[in-house]
PDB file of C-alpha atoms in Angstrom:
ATOM      1  CA  MET A  13     -19.285  -2.527  48.045  1.00 58.00           C
ATOM      2  CA  SER A  14     -15.498  -1.703  46.552  1.00 62.00           C
ATOM      3  CA  LYS A  15     -12.938  -3.524  46.066  1.00 64.00           C
ATOM      4  CA  PRO A  16      -9.965  -3.153  48.702  1.00 64.00           C
ATOM      5  CA  ALA A  17      -7.427  -1.205  47.202  1.00 64.00           C
ATOM      6  CA  VAL A  18      -4.574  -3.369  45.038  1.00 65.00           C
ATOM      7  CA  SER A  19      -0.742  -1.520  45.050  1.00 67.00           C
ATOM      8  CA  SER A  20       1.854  -2.574  42.834  1.00 67.00           C
ATOM      9  CA  PRO A  21       5.242  -3.345  44.614  1.00 67.00           C
ATOM     10  CA  PRO A  22       8.039  -0.747  44.457  1.00 68.00           C
ATOM     11  CA  ILE A  23      10.226  -0.568  41.323  1.00 63.00           C
ATOM     12  CA  ASP A  24      14.121  -0.677  41.628  1.00 63.00           C
ATOM     13  CA  LEU A  25      15.314   1.270  39.263  1.00 61.00           C
ATOM     14  CA  ASP A  26      18.693   0.433  40.141  1.00 64.00           C
ATOM     15  CA  ALA A  27      17.814  -3.668  38.877  1.00 60.00           C
ATOM     16  CA  VAL A  28      19.575  -4.981  36.189  1.00 59.00           C
ATOM     17  CA  PRO A  29      17.046  -5.307  33.446  1.00 56.00           C
ATOM     18  CA  CYS A  30      15.968  -8.580  32.523  1.00 58.00           C
ATOM     19  CA  CYS A  31      16.475  -8.008  28.890  1.00 54.00           C
ATOM     20  CA  THR A  32      17.971  -5.608  26.170  1.00 53.00           C
ATOM     21  CA  PRO A  33      16.079  -2.399  25.906  1.00 51.00           C
ATOM     22  CA  MET A  34      14.440  -2.065  22.442  1.00 50.00           C
ATOM     23  CA  ALA A  35      15.582   1.844  22.678  1.00 56.00           C
ATOM     24  CA  GLN A  36      18.799   3.138  24.180  1.00 60.00           C
ATOM     25  CA  ASP A  37      17.094   6.740  25.001  1.00 69.00           C
ATOM     26  CA  ARG A  38      13.590   7.565  25.694  1.00 75.00           C
ATOM     27  CA  VAL A  39      12.422  10.126  23.564  1.00 74.00           C
ATOM     28  CA  PRO A  40      12.224  13.977  24.964  1.00 76.00           C
ATOM     29  CA  ALA A  41       8.430  15.196  25.537  1.00 81.00           C
ATOM     30  CA  GLN A  42       8.916  17.765  22.764  1.00 82.00           C
ATOM     31  CA  ALA A  43       9.882  15.407  20.010  1.00 81.00           C
ATOM     32  CA  ALA A  44       7.544  12.713  21.116  1.00 83.00           C
ATOM     33  CA  GLY A  45       4.806  14.925  20.367  1.00 84.00           C
ATOM     34  CA  VAL A  46       6.074  16.023  16.564  1.00 86.00           C
ATOM     35  CA  LEU A  47       6.944  12.418  15.715  1.00 86.00           C
ATOM     36  CA  ALA A  48       3.298  11.589  17.259  1.00 86.00           C
ATOM     37  CA  GLN A  49       1.566  13.966  15.061  1.00 90.00           C
ATOM     38  CA  ALA A  50       3.668  12.245  11.867  1.00 90.00           C
ATOM     39  CA  PHE A  51       2.739   8.838  12.670  1.00 89.00           C
ATOM     40  CA  LYS A  52      -1.025   9.689  13.214  1.00 93.00           C
ATOM     41  CA  ALA A  53      -0.597  11.883   9.504  1.00 93.00           C
ATOM     42  CA  LEU A  54       0.557   8.239   7.787  1.00 92.00           C
ATOM     43  CA  GLY A  55      -1.489   6.305   9.522  1.00 94.00           C
ATOM     44  CA  ASP A  56      -4.510   6.489   7.113  1.00 96.00           C
ATOM     45  CA  PRO A  57      -3.586   4.561   4.058  1.00 96.00           C
ATOM     46  CA  ILE A  58      -3.952   7.233   1.316  1.00 96.00           C
ATOM     47  CA  ARG A  59      -1.664   9.478   3.041  1.00 96.00           C
ATOM     48  CA  LEU A  60       1.060   6.394   3.595  1.00 94.00           C
ATOM     49  CA  GLN A  61       0.592   5.690   0.013  1.00 96.00           C
ATOM     50  CA  LEU A  62       0.918   9.362  -1.142  1.00 97.00           C
ATOM     51  CA  MET A  63       4.303   9.618   1.414  1.00 94.00           C
ATOM     52  CA  SER A  64       5.627   6.753  -0.193  1.00 94.00           C
ATOM     53  CA  MET A  65       4.870   8.482  -4.125  1.00 96.00           C
ATOM     54  CA  ILE A  66       6.258  11.420  -2.854  1.00 96.00           C
ATOM     55  CA  ALA A  67       9.895   9.856  -1.326  1.00 94.00           C
ATOM     56  CA  SER A  68      10.654   7.966  -3.718  1.00 94.00           C
ATOM     57  CA  ALA A  69       9.792  10.282  -6.816  1.00 94.00           C
ATOM     58  CA  PRO A  70      12.545  10.532  -9.264  1.00 93.00           C
ATOM     59  CA  GLY A  71      14.791  14.147  -8.750  1.00 91.00           C
ATOM     60  CA  GLY A  72      12.889  13.889  -4.937  1.00 90.00           C
ATOM     61  CA  GLU A  73      10.090  16.045  -6.213  1.00 94.00           C
ATOM     62  CA  ILE A  74       6.603  15.229  -7.420  1.00 96.00           C
ATOM     63  CA  CYS A  75       4.144  17.149  -9.140  1.00 95.00           C
ATOM     64  CA  VAL A  76       0.206  17.380  -7.614  1.00 95.00           C
ATOM     65  CA  CYS A  77      -0.886  16.447 -11.204  1.00 94.00           C
ATOM     66  CA  ASP A  78       0.797  13.319 -11.131  1.00 95.00           C
ATOM     67  CA  LEU A  79      -0.203  12.174  -7.604  1.00 96.00           C
ATOM     68  CA  THR A  80      -3.858  12.949  -8.354  1.00 94.00           C
ATOM     69  CA  PRO A  81      -4.524  10.786 -11.142  1.00 95.00           C
ATOM     70  CA  ALA A  82      -2.958   7.623  -9.147  1.00 95.00           C
ATOM     71  CA  PHE A  83      -6.312   7.470  -6.754  1.00 95.00           C
ATOM     72  CA  THR A  84     -10.110   7.439  -7.243  1.00 96.00           C
ATOM     73  CA  LEU A  85     -10.361  10.166  -5.302  1.00 95.00           C
ATOM     74  CA  SER A  86     -11.177  13.681  -6.196  1.00 94.00           C
ATOM     75  CA  GLY A  87      -8.548  16.525  -6.488  1.00 91.00           C
ATOM     76  CA  THR A  88     -10.069  18.333  -3.191  1.00 94.00           C
ATOM     77  CA  THR A  89      -9.455  14.951  -1.509  1.00 96.00           C
ATOM     78  CA  ILE A  90      -6.061  14.412  -2.335  1.00 96.00           C
ATOM     79  CA  SER A  91      -5.123  18.159  -1.364  1.00 95.00           C
ATOM     80  CA  HIS A  92      -6.493  17.858   1.940  1.00 96.00           C
ATOM     81  CA  HIS A  93      -4.693  14.708   2.323  1.00 96.00           C
ATOM     82  CA  LEU A  94      -1.571  16.410   1.405  1.00 97.00           C
ATOM     83  CA  LYS A  95      -2.220  19.319   3.868  1.00 97.00           C
ATOM     84  CA  VAL A  96      -2.271  17.129   6.331  1.00 97.00           C
ATOM     85  CA  LEU A  97       1.299  15.714   5.481  1.00 96.00           C
ATOM     86  CA  ARG A  98       2.253  19.095   5.502  1.00 96.00           C
ATOM     87  CA  GLU A  99       1.304  20.341   8.646  1.00 95.00           C
ATOM     88  CA  ALA A 100       2.660  17.151  10.540  1.00 94.00           C
ATOM     89  CA  GLY A 101       6.185  18.407   8.701  1.00 93.00           C
ATOM     90  CA  LEU A 102       6.320  15.362   6.516  1.00 94.00           C
ATOM     91  CA  VAL A 103       6.459  16.974   2.912  1.00 96.00           C
ATOM     92  CA  ASP A 104       7.065  20.699   1.687  1.00 96.00           C
ATOM     93  CA  ALA A 105       5.285  22.059  -0.878  1.00 96.00           C
ATOM     94  CA  GLU A 106       5.730  25.003  -3.613  1.00 96.00           C
ATOM     95  CA  ARG A 107       3.841  26.578  -6.051  1.00 96.00           C
ATOM     96  CA  ARG A 108       4.947  26.848  -9.433  1.00 94.00           C
ATOM     97  CA  ALA A 109       2.528  28.517 -11.671  1.00 93.00           C
ATOM     98  CA  SER A 110      -0.698  26.652 -11.293  1.00 93.00           C
ATOM     99  CA  TRP A 111       0.570  23.464  -9.899  1.00 94.00           C
ATOM    100  CA  VAL A 112       2.300  22.486  -6.493  1.00 95.00           C
ATOM    101  CA  TYR A 113       5.080  20.219  -6.494  1.00 97.00           C
ATOM    102  CA  TYR A 114       5.522  18.149  -2.831  1.00 97.00           C
ATOM    103  CA  ARG A 115       8.818  16.728  -1.477  1.00 96.00           C
ATOM    104  CA  ALA A 116       9.498  14.526   1.405  1.00 95.00           C
ATOM    105  CA  ARG A 117      11.578  16.152   4.487  1.00 93.00           C
ATOM    106  CA  PRO A 118      14.308  14.140   5.071  1.00 88.00           C
ATOM    107  CA  GLY A 119      15.099  15.340   8.805  1.00 86.00           C
ATOM    108  CA  LEU A 120      11.818  14.244  10.181  1.00 82.00           C
ATOM    109  CA  MET A 121      11.662  11.141   7.849  1.00 84.00           C
ATOM    110  CA  ARG A 122      15.201  10.096   9.328  1.00 84.00           C
ATOM    111  CA  GLN A 123      13.832  10.716  13.123  1.00 83.00           C
ATOM    112  CA  LEU A 124      10.840   8.230  12.135  1.00 83.00           C
ATOM    113  CA  ALA A 125      13.130   5.334  10.715  1.00 80.00           C
ATOM    114  CA  THR A 126      15.506   5.716  13.292  1.00 81.00           C
ATOM    115  CA  LEU A 127      13.022   5.454  15.973  1.00 77.00           C
ATOM    116  CA  LEU A 128      10.965   2.240  14.071  1.00 78.00           C
ATOM    117  CA  ALA A 129      14.704   0.676  14.072  1.00 77.00           C
ATOM    118  CA  VAL A 130      14.896  -1.951  16.196  1.00 71.00           C
ATOM    119  CA  GLU A 131      17.831  -4.050  16.252  1.00 71.00           C
ATOM    120  CA  GLU A 132      17.812  -7.998  17.007  1.00 69.00           C
ATOM    121  CA  PRO A 133      18.237  -8.947  20.445  1.00 67.00           C
ATOM    122  CA  ALA A 134      21.563 -10.618  21.428  1.00 64.00           C
ATOM    123  CA  VAL A 135      20.903 -14.802  22.009  1.00 67.00           C
ATOM    124  CA  ALA A 136      22.431 -15.786  25.157  1.00 60.00           C
TER     125      ALA A 136
END
């Protein structure tokens, strides 16, 4: 036996909302894909810590030689995590001699921060 189909009532798009929306605009599909990839990259605790170290580095950049000793992971594992951050568009990398320097990409970081910024609802 199958259950009878249950239909939802139609949604009145012109109705006054019951509460103030958290965001003013919906994120466009293409931007949502980029932002989702960035959030996914930051979903790993090691990558989140790396991103924090890179974003807060004096002078705006940090050498991989300063990142690696901060963790009990191998250099290749740290390099893998940095590659994920780079491919997600969160950081730029520049090779100088035998070292690679990383810096945060402020544009994408601002977009993430804007998306996460939620204003306190007005109390009636």
